[in-house]
Coordinates of N, CA, C and O in Angstrom, one line a residue:
M1 N 0.8 -1.2 0.0 CA 0.0 0.0 0.0 C 0.9 1.2 0.0 O 1.9 1.3 0.6
A2 N 0.4 2.3 -0.7 CA 1.2 3.5 -0.8 C 1.3 4.2 0.6 O 0.4 4.1 1.4
H3 N 2.3 5.0 0.8 CA 2.6 5.7 2.0 C 1.5 6.8 2.2 O 1.1 7.5 1.3
D4 N 0.9 6.9 3.4 CA -0.1 7.9 3.8 C 0.7 9.2 4.1 O 1.4 9.2 5.1
P5 N 0.5 10.3 3.3 CA 1.2 11.5 3.6 C 0.6 12.4 4.7 O 1.2 13.4 5.1
L6 N -0.5 11.9 5.3 CA -1.2 12.7 6.3 C -0.4 12.5 7.7 O -0.3 11.4 8.2
L7 N 0.0 13.6 8.2 CA 0.7 13.6 9.5 C -0.3 13.7 10.7 O -1.4 14.2 10.5
S8 N 0.2 13.2 11.8 CA -0.6 13.4 13.0 C -0.7 14.9 13.3 O 0.1 15.7 12.8
H9 N -1.7 15.3 14.1 CA -1.8 16.8 14.4 C -0.5 17.3 15.1 O 0.0 18.4 14.8
E10 N 0.1 16.5 16.0 CA 1.3 16.9 16.7 C 2.5 17.0 15.7 O 3.2 18.0 15.8
D11 N 2.7 16.0 14.9 CA 3.8 16.0 13.9 C 3.6 17.2 12.9 O 4.6 17.8 12.5
F12 N 2.4 17.4 12.5 CA 2.1 18.5 11.6 C 2.5 19.9 12.2 O 3.2 20.7 11.6
A13 N 2.0 20.1 13.5 CA 2.3 21.3 14.2 C 3.8 21.5 14.3 O 4.3 22.6 14.2
A14 N 4.6 20.4 14.5 CA 6.0 20.5 14.8 C 6.8 21.0 13.6 O 7.9 21.5 13.7
V15 N 6.3 20.8 12.4 CA 7.0 21.1 11.1 C 6.6 22.5 10.5 O 7.2 22.9 9.5
L16 N 5.6 23.1 11.1 CA 5.1 24.4 10.6 C 6.0 25.5 11.0 O 6.3 25.7 12.1
P17 N 6.5 26.3 10.0 CA 7.3 27.5 10.3 C 6.3 28.6 10.9 O 5.2 28.6 10.5
P18 N 6.8 29.5 11.7 CA 6.0 30.5 12.3 C 5.6 31.6 11.2 O 6.4 31.8 10.3
G19 N 4.5 32.2 11.5 CA 4.1 33.4 10.7 C 3.7 33.1 9.2 O 3.8 34.0 8.4
R20 N 3.3 31.9 9.0 CA 2.8 31.5 7.6 C 1.4 30.9 7.8 O 1.0 30.4 8.8
R21 N 0.7 31.0 6.7 CA -0.7 30.6 6.7 C -0.9 29.1 6.4 O -0.1 28.5 5.7
L22 N -2.0 28.6 6.9 CA -2.5 27.2 6.5 C -3.7 27.4 5.6 O -4.4 28.3 5.6
L23 N -3.9 26.3 4.8 CA -5.0 26.2 3.9 C -5.9 25.0 4.3 O -5.4 23.9 4.5
G24 N -7.2 25.3 4.5 CA -8.1 24.2 4.8 C -8.8 23.8 3.5 O -9.1 24.6 2.7
L25 N -9.0 22.5 3.4 CA -9.7 21.9 2.2 C -10.9 21.1 2.6 O -10.8 20.2 3.5
D26 N -12.0 21.3 1.9 CA -13.2 20.5 2.0 C -13.3 19.8 0.6 O -13.8 20.5 -0.3
L27 N -12.9 18.6 0.5 CA -12.8 17.9 -0.8 C -14.2 17.2 -1.0 O -14.6 16.3 -0.4
G28 N -14.9 17.8 -2.0 CA -16.2 17.2 -2.5 C -15.9 16.5 -3.8 O -14.9 16.5 -4.4
T29 N -17.0 15.8 -4.3 CA -16.8 15.1 -5.6 C -16.9 16.1 -6.7 O -16.3 15.9 -7.8
K30 N -17.5 17.2 -6.5 CA -17.7 18.2 -7.6 C -16.9 19.5 -7.4 O -16.6 20.3 -8.3
T31 N -16.6 19.8 -6.1 CA -15.9 21.0 -5.7 C -14.8 20.8 -4.6 O -14.9 19.7 -4.0
I32 N -13.9 21.7 -4.5 CA -13.0 21.8 -3.4 C -13.2 23.1 -2.7 O -12.8 24.2 -3.3
G33 N -13.7 23.1 -1.5 CA -13.8 24.4 -0.8 C -12.4 24.7 -0.1 O -11.8 23.8 0.4
L34 N -12.0 26.0 -0.2 CA -10.8 26.4 0.4 C -11.0 27.5 1.5 O -11.8 28.3 1.3
A35 N -10.2 27.4 2.5 CA -10.2 28.4 3.6 C -8.8 28.7 4.0 O -7.9 27.9 3.9
L36 N -8.6 29.9 4.4 CA -7.3 30.4 4.7 C -7.2 30.8 6.2 O -8.1 31.5 6.7
S37 N -6.1 30.5 6.8 CA -5.8 31.0 8.2 C -5.2 32.4 8.1 O -4.6 32.8 7.1
D38 N -5.3 33.1 9.2 CA -4.5 34.3 9.3 C -3.1 34.0 9.7 O -2.8 32.8 9.9
L39 N -2.2 34.9 9.6 CA -0.8 34.6 9.9 C -0.5 34.1 11.3 O 0.4 33.3 11.5
G40 N -1.3 34.5 12.2 CA -1.2 34.0 13.6 C -1.8 32.7 13.9 O -1.8 32.1 14.9
R41 N -2.5 32.2 12.8 CA -3.2 30.9 12.9 C -4.2 30.8 14.0 O -4.3 29.8 14.7
G42 N -5.0 31.8 14.1 CA -6.1 31.8 15.1 C -7.4 31.8 14.5 O -8.4 31.3 15.1
I43 N -7.6 32.4 13.3 CA -8.9 32.5 12.6 C -8.8 31.9 11.2 O -7.9 32.2 10.4
A44 N -9.8 31.2 10.9 CA -10.0 30.6 9.5 C -11.1 31.4 8.8 O -12.1 31.7 9.4
S45 N -10.8 31.8 7.5 CA -11.8 32.5 6.7 C -12.0 31.8 5.4 O -11.0 31.3 4.8
P46 N -13.3 31.7 5.0 CA -13.5 31.1 3.7 C -12.8 31.8 2.6 O -12.6 33.1 2.6
L47 N -12.2 31.1 1.6 CA -11.4 31.7 0.5 C -12.1 31.6 -0.8 O -12.5 32.6 -1.4
E48 N -12.3 30.4 -1.3 CA -12.9 30.2 -2.6 C -13.3 28.7 -2.8 O -12.9 27.9 -2.0
T49 N -14.0 28.5 -3.9 CA -14.4 27.1 -4.2 C -13.8 26.8 -5.6 O -14.0 27.6 -6.6
I50 N -13.1 25.7 -5.7 CA -12.6 25.2 -7.0 C -13.6 24.2 -7.6 O -14.0 23.3 -6.9
R51 N -14.1 24.4 -8.8 CA -14.9 23.4 -9.5 C -14.0 22.3 -10.0 O -13.1 22.6 -10.8
R52 N -14.2 21.1 -9.6 CA -13.3 20.0 -9.9 C -13.5 19.6 -11.4 O -14.6 19.6 -11.9
K53 N -12.3 19.3 -12.0 CA -12.3 18.8 -13.4 C -11.6 17.5 -13.4 O -12.3 16.5 -13.5
K54 N -10.3 17.5 -13.5 CA -9.5 16.3 -13.3 C -8.4 16.5 -12.3 O -8.1 17.7 -12.1
F55 N -7.9 15.5 -11.8 CA -6.9 15.7 -10.7 C -5.8 16.6 -11.0 O -5.4 17.5 -10.3
G56 N -5.2 16.4 -12.2 CA -4.0 17.3 -12.6 C -4.3 18.7 -12.6 O -3.6 19.6 -12.1
L57 N -5.5 19.1 -13.1 CA -5.9 20.5 -13.2 C -6.3 21.0 -11.8 O -5.9 22.1 -11.4
D58 N -7.0 20.2 -11.0 CA -7.4 20.6 -9.7 C -6.1 20.8 -8.8 O -6.0 21.8 -8.1
A59 N -5.1 19.9 -8.9 CA -3.9 20.0 -8.1 C -3.1 21.2 -8.5 O -2.6 22.0 -7.7
A60 N -3.0 21.5 -9.8 CA -2.3 22.7 -10.3 C -2.9 24.0 -9.8 O -2.2 24.9 -9.3
L61 N -4.2 24.1 -9.8 CA -4.9 25.2 -9.3 C -4.7 25.4 -7.8 O -4.5 26.5 -7.3
L62 N -4.9 24.3 -7.1 CA -4.7 24.3 -5.7 C -3.2 24.7 -5.3 O -3.1 25.6 -4.4
L63 N -2.2 24.3 -6.0 CA -0.9 24.6 -5.7 C -0.6 26.1 -6.1 O 0.2 26.8 -5.4
Q64 N -1.3 26.6 -7.1 CA -1.2 28.1 -7.4 C -1.7 28.9 -6.2 O -1.1 29.9 -5.9
V65 N -2.9 28.5 -5.7 CA -3.4 29.2 -4.5 C -2.4 29.1 -3.4 O -2.2 30.1 -2.7
C66 N -1.8 28.0 -3.2 CA -0.8 27.8 -2.1 C 0.3 28.8 -2.3 O 0.8 29.4 -1.3
A67 N 0.8 28.9 -3.5 CA 2.0 29.8 -3.8 C 1.5 31.2 -3.6 O 2.3 32.0 -2.9
K68 N 0.4 31.6 -4.1 CA -0.1 33.0 -4.0 C -0.2 33.4 -2.5 O 0.1 34.6 -2.2
H69 N -0.7 32.6 -1.6 CA -0.9 32.9 -0.2 C 0.2 32.5 0.7 O 0.0 32.6 1.9
E70 N 1.3 32.0 0.1 CA 2.5 31.5 0.9 C 2.0 30.5 2.0 O 2.4 30.7 3.2
I71 N 1.3 29.5 1.6 CA 0.8 28.5 2.5 C 2.0 27.6 2.9 O 2.8 27.2 2.2
C72 N 1.9 27.2 4.2 CA 3.0 26.3 4.7 C 2.5 24.9 5.1 O 3.2 24.1 5.5
G73 N 1.1 24.7 5.0 CA 0.6 23.4 5.3 C -0.9 23.3 4.9 O -1.6 24.3 4.9
L74 N -1.3 22.1 4.7 CA -2.7 21.8 4.3 C -3.5 21.0 5.4 O -2.9 20.0 5.9
V75 N -4.6 21.5 5.7 CA -5.5 20.8 6.6 C -6.7 20.3 5.8 O -7.5 21.1 5.3
I76 N -6.8 19.0 5.7 CA -7.8 18.4 4.8 C -8.9 17.7 5.6 O -8.6 16.9 6.4
G77 N -10.1 18.1 5.2 CA -11.3 17.4 5.9 C -11.3 16.0 5.6 O -11.2 15.6 4.4
L78 N -11.5 15.2 6.6 CA -11.6 13.7 6.4 C -13.1 13.3 6.7 O -13.5 13.4 7.9
P79 N -13.8 12.9 5.7 CA -15.3 12.7 5.8 C -15.6 11.3 6.4 O -16.1 10.4 5.7
L80 N -15.3 11.1 7.7 CA -15.6 9.9 8.4 C -17.1 9.7 8.5 O -17.9 10.6 8.5
N81 N -17.5 8.4 8.5 CA -18.9 8.1 8.8 C -19.2 8.5 10.2 O -18.4 8.7 11.0
M82 N -20.5 8.6 10.5 CA -21.0 9.0 11.8 C -20.4 8.1 12.9 O -20.2 8.6 14.0
D83 N -20.2 6.9 12.6 CA -19.7 5.9 13.7 C -18.2 5.9 13.7 O -17.6 5.2 14.5
G84 N -17.5 6.8 13.0 CA -16.1 6.9 13.0 C -15.4 6.0 12.0 O -14.2 6.1 11.9
S85 N -16.1 5.2 11.3 CA -15.5 4.3 10.3 C -15.2 5.0 9.0 O -15.7 6.1 8.8
E86 N -14.3 4.4 8.2 CA -13.9 5.0 7.0 C -14.7 4.4 5.8 O -14.7 3.2 5.7
G87 N -15.3 5.2 5.0 CA -16.1 4.7 3.9 C -15.4 5.2 2.6 O -14.3 5.6 2.6
P88 N -16.1 5.1 1.5 CA -15.6 5.4 0.1 C -15.1 6.9 0.0 O -14.1 7.2 -0.6
R89 N -15.8 7.8 0.7 CA -15.3 9.2 0.6 C -14.0 9.4 1.3 O -13.2 10.2 0.9
V90 N -13.7 8.7 2.4 CA -12.4 8.8 3.1 C -11.4 8.2 2.2 O -10.3 8.7 2.0
Q91 N -11.7 7.1 1.5 CA -10.7 6.5 0.6 C -10.4 7.4 -0.5 O -9.2 7.6 -0.9
A92 N -11.4 8.2 -1.0 CA -11.2 9.1 -2.1 C -10.3 10.3 -1.6 O -9.4 10.8 -2.3
T93 N -10.5 10.7 -0.4 CA -9.7 11.8 0.2 C -8.2 11.3 0.4 O -7.3 12.0 0.1
R94 N -8.1 10.1 0.9 CA -6.7 9.6 1.1 C -6.0 9.4 -0.3 O -4.8 9.7 -0.4
S95 N -6.7 9.0 -1.3 CA -6.2 8.9 -2.6 C -5.7 10.2 -3.2 O -4.7 10.4 -3.7
F96 N -6.6 11.3 -2.9 CA -6.2 12.6 -3.3 C -4.9 13.0 -2.7 O -4.0 13.6 -3.4
T97 N -4.8 12.8 -1.4 CA -3.5 13.3 -0.7 C -2.3 12.5 -1.2 O -1.2 13.0 -1.3
R98 N -2.5 11.2 -1.4 CA -1.4 10.4 -1.9 C -0.9 10.9 -3.3 O 0.3 10.9 -3.6
N99 N -1.9 11.3 -4.1 CA -1.6 11.8 -5.5 C -1.0 13.2 -5.4 O -0.1 13.5 -6.3
L100 N -1.4 14.0 -4.4 CA -0.9 15.3 -4.3 C 0.5 15.4 -3.7 O 1.3 16.2 -4.1
A101 N 0.8 14.5 -2.8 CA 2.1 14.5 -2.1 C 3.3 14.6 -3.0 O 4.2 15.3 -2.7
P102 N 3.4 13.8 -4.1 CA 4.6 13.9 -4.9 C 4.8 15.3 -5.6 O 5.8 15.6 -6.1
L103 N 3.7 16.1 -5.6 CA 3.7 17.3 -6.4 C 4.1 18.5 -5.5 O 4.2 19.6 -6.0
T104 N 4.2 18.3 -4.2 CA 4.4 19.4 -3.3 C 5.2 18.9 -2.0 O 5.1 17.8 -1.7
D105 N 5.9 19.9 -1.4 CA 6.6 19.6 -0.2 C 5.7 20.0 1.0 O 6.2 19.8 2.2
L106 N 4.6 20.5 0.8 CA 3.7 21.0 1.9 C 3.3 19.9 2.8 O 2.8 18.8 2.3
P107 N 3.4 20.0 4.1 CA 2.9 19.0 5.0 C 1.4 19.0 5.0 O 0.8 20.0 4.7
M108 N 0.8 17.9 5.3 CA -0.7 17.7 5.3 C -1.1 17.0 6.5 O -0.4 16.1 7.0
T109 N -2.2 17.4 7.1 CA -2.9 16.7 8.1 C -4.4 16.6 7.8 O -4.9 17.3 7.0
A110 N -5.1 15.7 8.5 CA -6.5 15.5 8.3 C -7.3 16.0 9.5 O -6.7 16.0 10.7
W111 N -8.5 16.5 9.3 CA -9.3 16.9 10.4 C -10.7 16.3 10.2 O -11.2 16.3 9.1
D112 N -11.2 15.7 11.2 CA -12.5 15.0 11.2 C -13.6 16.1 10.8 O -13.8 17.0 11.5
E113 N -14.2 15.9 9.6 CA -15.1 16.9 9.1 C -16.6 16.5 9.3 O -17.5 17.2 8.8
R114 N -16.9 15.5 10.1 CA -18.3 15.1 10.3 C -19.1 16.3 10.8 O -18.7 17.0 11.6
L115 N -20.2 16.4 10.2 CA -21.2 17.5 10.4 C -20.8 18.9 10.1 O -21.5 19.8 10.3
S116 N -19.6 19.1 9.4 CA -19.2 20.4 9.0 C -20.2 21.0 8.0 O -20.6 22.2 8.2
T117 N -20.5 20.3 7.0 CA -21.5 20.8 6.0 C -22.8 21.1 6.6 O -23.5 22.1 6.4
A118 N -23.3 20.2 7.5 CA -24.6 20.4 8.2 C -24.6 21.6 9.0 O -25.5 22.4 9.0
A119 N -23.5 21.8 9.8 CA -23.4 23.0 10.6 C -23.4 24.3 9.8 O -24.1 25.3 10.2
V120 N -22.6 24.3 8.7 CA -22.6 25.5 7.9 C -23.9 25.7 7.2 O -24.4 26.9 7.2
T121 N -24.5 24.7 6.7 CA -25.8 24.9 6.1 C -26.9 25.4 7.1 O -27.6 26.3 6.7
R122 N -26.9 24.9 8.3 CA -27.8 25.4 9.3 C -27.5 26.9 9.6 O -28.5 27.7 9.7
T123 N -26.3 27.3 9.6 CA -25.9 28.7 9.9 C -26.4 29.6 8.7 O -26.9 30.7 8.9
L124 N -26.2 29.1 7.5 CA -26.7 29.9 6.3 C -28.2 30.0 6.3 O -28.7 31.0 5.9
I125 N -28.9 28.9 6.6 CA -30.4 29.0 6.7 C -30.8 30.0 7.7 O -31.7 30.8 7.5
E126 N -30.2 29.9 8.9 CA -30.5 30.9 10.0 C -30.2 32.3 9.5 O -30.9 33.3 9.9
A127 N -29.2 32.5 8.6 CA -28.9 33.8 8.1 C -29.8 34.2 6.9 O -29.6 35.2 6.3
D128 N -30.8 33.3 6.6 CA -31.8 33.5 5.6 C -31.2 33.7 4.2 O -31.6 34.5 3.4
R129 N -30.2 32.8 3.9 CA -29.6 32.8 2.6 C -30.4 31.9 1.7 O -30.9 30.9 2.1
S130 N -30.5 32.3 0.4 CA -31.3 31.5 -0.5 C -30.6 30.2 -0.8 O -29.4 30.1 -0.5
R131 N -31.3 29.3 -1.3 CA -30.7 28.0 -1.6 C -29.6 28.1 -2.6 O -28.5 27.5 -2.4
A132 N -29.7 29.0 -3.6 CA -28.6 29.2 -4.6 C -27.4 29.8 -3.9 O -26.3 29.4 -4.1
R133 N -27.6 30.8 -3.0 CA -26.5 31.4 -2.3 C -25.8 30.4 -1.4 O -24.6 30.4 -1.2
R134 N -26.6 29.6 -0.7 CA -26.1 28.6 0.2 C -25.2 27.6 -0.6 O -24.1 27.3 -0.2
A135 N -25.6 27.2 -1.8 CA -24.8 26.3 -2.6 C -23.5 26.9 -3.0 O -22.5 26.2 -3.0
E136 N -23.5 28.2 -3.2 CA -22.3 29.0 -3.6 C -21.3 29.1 -2.4 O -20.1 29.1 -2.6
L137 N -21.8 29.2 -1.2 CA -21.0 29.4 0.0 C -20.6 28.2 0.7 O -19.6 28.2 1.4
V138 N -21.4 27.1 0.7 CA -21.2 26.0 1.7 C -19.9 25.4 1.6 O -19.3 25.1 2.7
D139 N -19.3 25.2 0.5 CA -18.0 24.4 0.4 C -16.9 25.2 1.0 O -16.1 24.6 1.8
K140 N -16.7 26.5 0.7 CA -15.6 27.2 1.3 C -15.9 27.5 2.8 O -14.9 27.6 3.6
M141 N -17.2 27.6 3.2 CA -17.4 27.8 4.6 C -17.2 26.5 5.4 O -16.7 26.5 6.5
A142 N -17.5 25.3 4.7 CA -17.2 24.1 5.4 C -15.6 23.9 5.5 O -15.1 23.4 6.6
A143 N -14.9 24.4 4.5 CA -13.4 24.4 4.6 C -13.0 25.2 5.8 O -12.0 24.9 6.5
A144 N -13.6 26.4 6.0 CA -13.3 27.3 7.1 C -13.6 26.6 8.5 O -12.8 26.7 9.4
F145 N -14.7 25.9 8.5 CA -15.1 25.1 9.7 C -14.1 24.1 10.1 O -13.7 23.9 11.2
I146 N -13.6 23.4 9.0 CA -12.6 22.3 9.2 C -11.3 22.9 9.7 O -10.7 22.5 10.7
L147 N -10.9 24.0 9.0 CA -9.6 24.6 9.4 C -9.7 25.2 10.8 O -8.7 25.1 11.5
Q148 N -10.8 25.9 11.1 CA -10.9 26.4 12.5 C -10.8 25.4 13.5 O -10.2 25.6 14.6
G149 N -11.4 24.2 13.3 CA -11.3 23.1 14.2 C -9.8 22.7 14.4 O -9.4 22.6 15.6
Y150 N -9.0 22.7 13.4 CA -7.6 22.4 13.6 C -6.9 23.5 14.2 O -6.0 23.3 15.1
L151 N -7.2 24.8 13.9 CA -6.5 25.9 14.5 C -6.8 25.9 16.0 O -5.9 26.2 16.8
D152 N -8.0 25.6 16.4 CA -8.3 25.5 17.9 C -7.5 24.4 18.5 O -7.0 24.5 19.6
R153 N -7.3 23.3 17.8 CA -6.5 22.1 18.3 C -5.0 22.6 18.4 O -4.4 22.3 19.4
L154 N -4.6 23.3 17.4 CA -3.2 23.8 17.4 C -3.0 24.8 18.7 O -1.9 24.7 19.3
A155 N -3.9 25.6 18.9 CA -3.8 26.5 20.1 C -3.8 25.7 21.4 O -3.0 26.0 22.3
H156 N -4.6 24.6 21.5 CA -4.6 23.7 22.6 C -3.2 23.1 22.8 O -2.7 22.9 23.9
L157 N -2.7 22.6 21.7 CA -1.4 21.9 21.7 C -0.3 22.9 22.3 O 0.6 22.5 23.1
A158 N -0.4 24.1 21.8 CA 0.6 25.1 22.2 C 0.5 25.4 23.7 O 1.5 25.5 24.4
R159 N -0.8 25.6 24.2 CA -1.0 25.8 25.6 C -0.5 24.6 26.5 O 0.1 24.8 27.5
S160 N -0.8 23.4 26.0 CA -0.3 22.2 26.7 C 1.2 22.2 26.8 O 1.8 21.9 27.9
A161 N 1.9 22.5 25.7 CA 3.3 22.5 25.7 C 3.9 23.6 26.7 O 4.9 23.3 27.4
Q162 N 3.2 24.7 26.7 CA 3.7 25.8 27.5 C 3.5 25.4 29.0 O 4.4 25.7 29.8
Q163 N 2.4 24.8 29.3 CA 2.2 24.3 30.7 C 3.2 23.3 31.1 O 3.7 23.3 32.3
R164 N 3.5 22.4 30.2 CA 4.6 21.4 30.5 C 5.9 22.1 30.8 O 6.6 21.7 31.7
D165 N 6.2 23.1 30.0 CA 7.5 23.8 30.2 C 7.5 24.6 31.5 O 8.6 24.8 32.0
L166 N 6.4 25.0 32.0 CA 6.4 25.8 33.2 C 6.3 25.0 34.5 O 6.6 25.5 35.5
S167 N 5.9 23.7 34.3 CA 5.7 22.9 35.5 C 7.1 22.5 36.1 O 8.0 22.2 35.3
P168 N 7.2 22.4 37.4 CA 8.5 22.1 38.0 C 9.0 20.7 37.8 O 8.3 19.8 37.6

């Protein structure tokens, strides 16, 4: 079996240079939602949605976005089943990351994206967005939801390390 390029959250955090952005990805069958972190890696913002064509074109466009925004790592939504098991969508995501890895040196990690689209859709409905507008926004907002989850985890890891360093 091919090597899995997805790093653990801790290993991913350890290789990230300071002061650079992360990119969150919500990989769908028809689109890829993208979200961008701020330089301090505290806030995720929706960026754009890529309409998928074929892997080579999708990867080239994704890597252009990474270069433009000086991305230092990718946080990819992992669409686990509700019971935590891995189904066909997880296999497709892992295949995407294995195919992308030879094209870039960017480190990658996965974030459990269960319910991200449902949470974002509920928020957009509450904001009284039309169905067409929701469809336009949901993928990049789901990517922001995914990335924000990891950014919160990253902040927790940093606090835990700091507490360890301060304890006698």
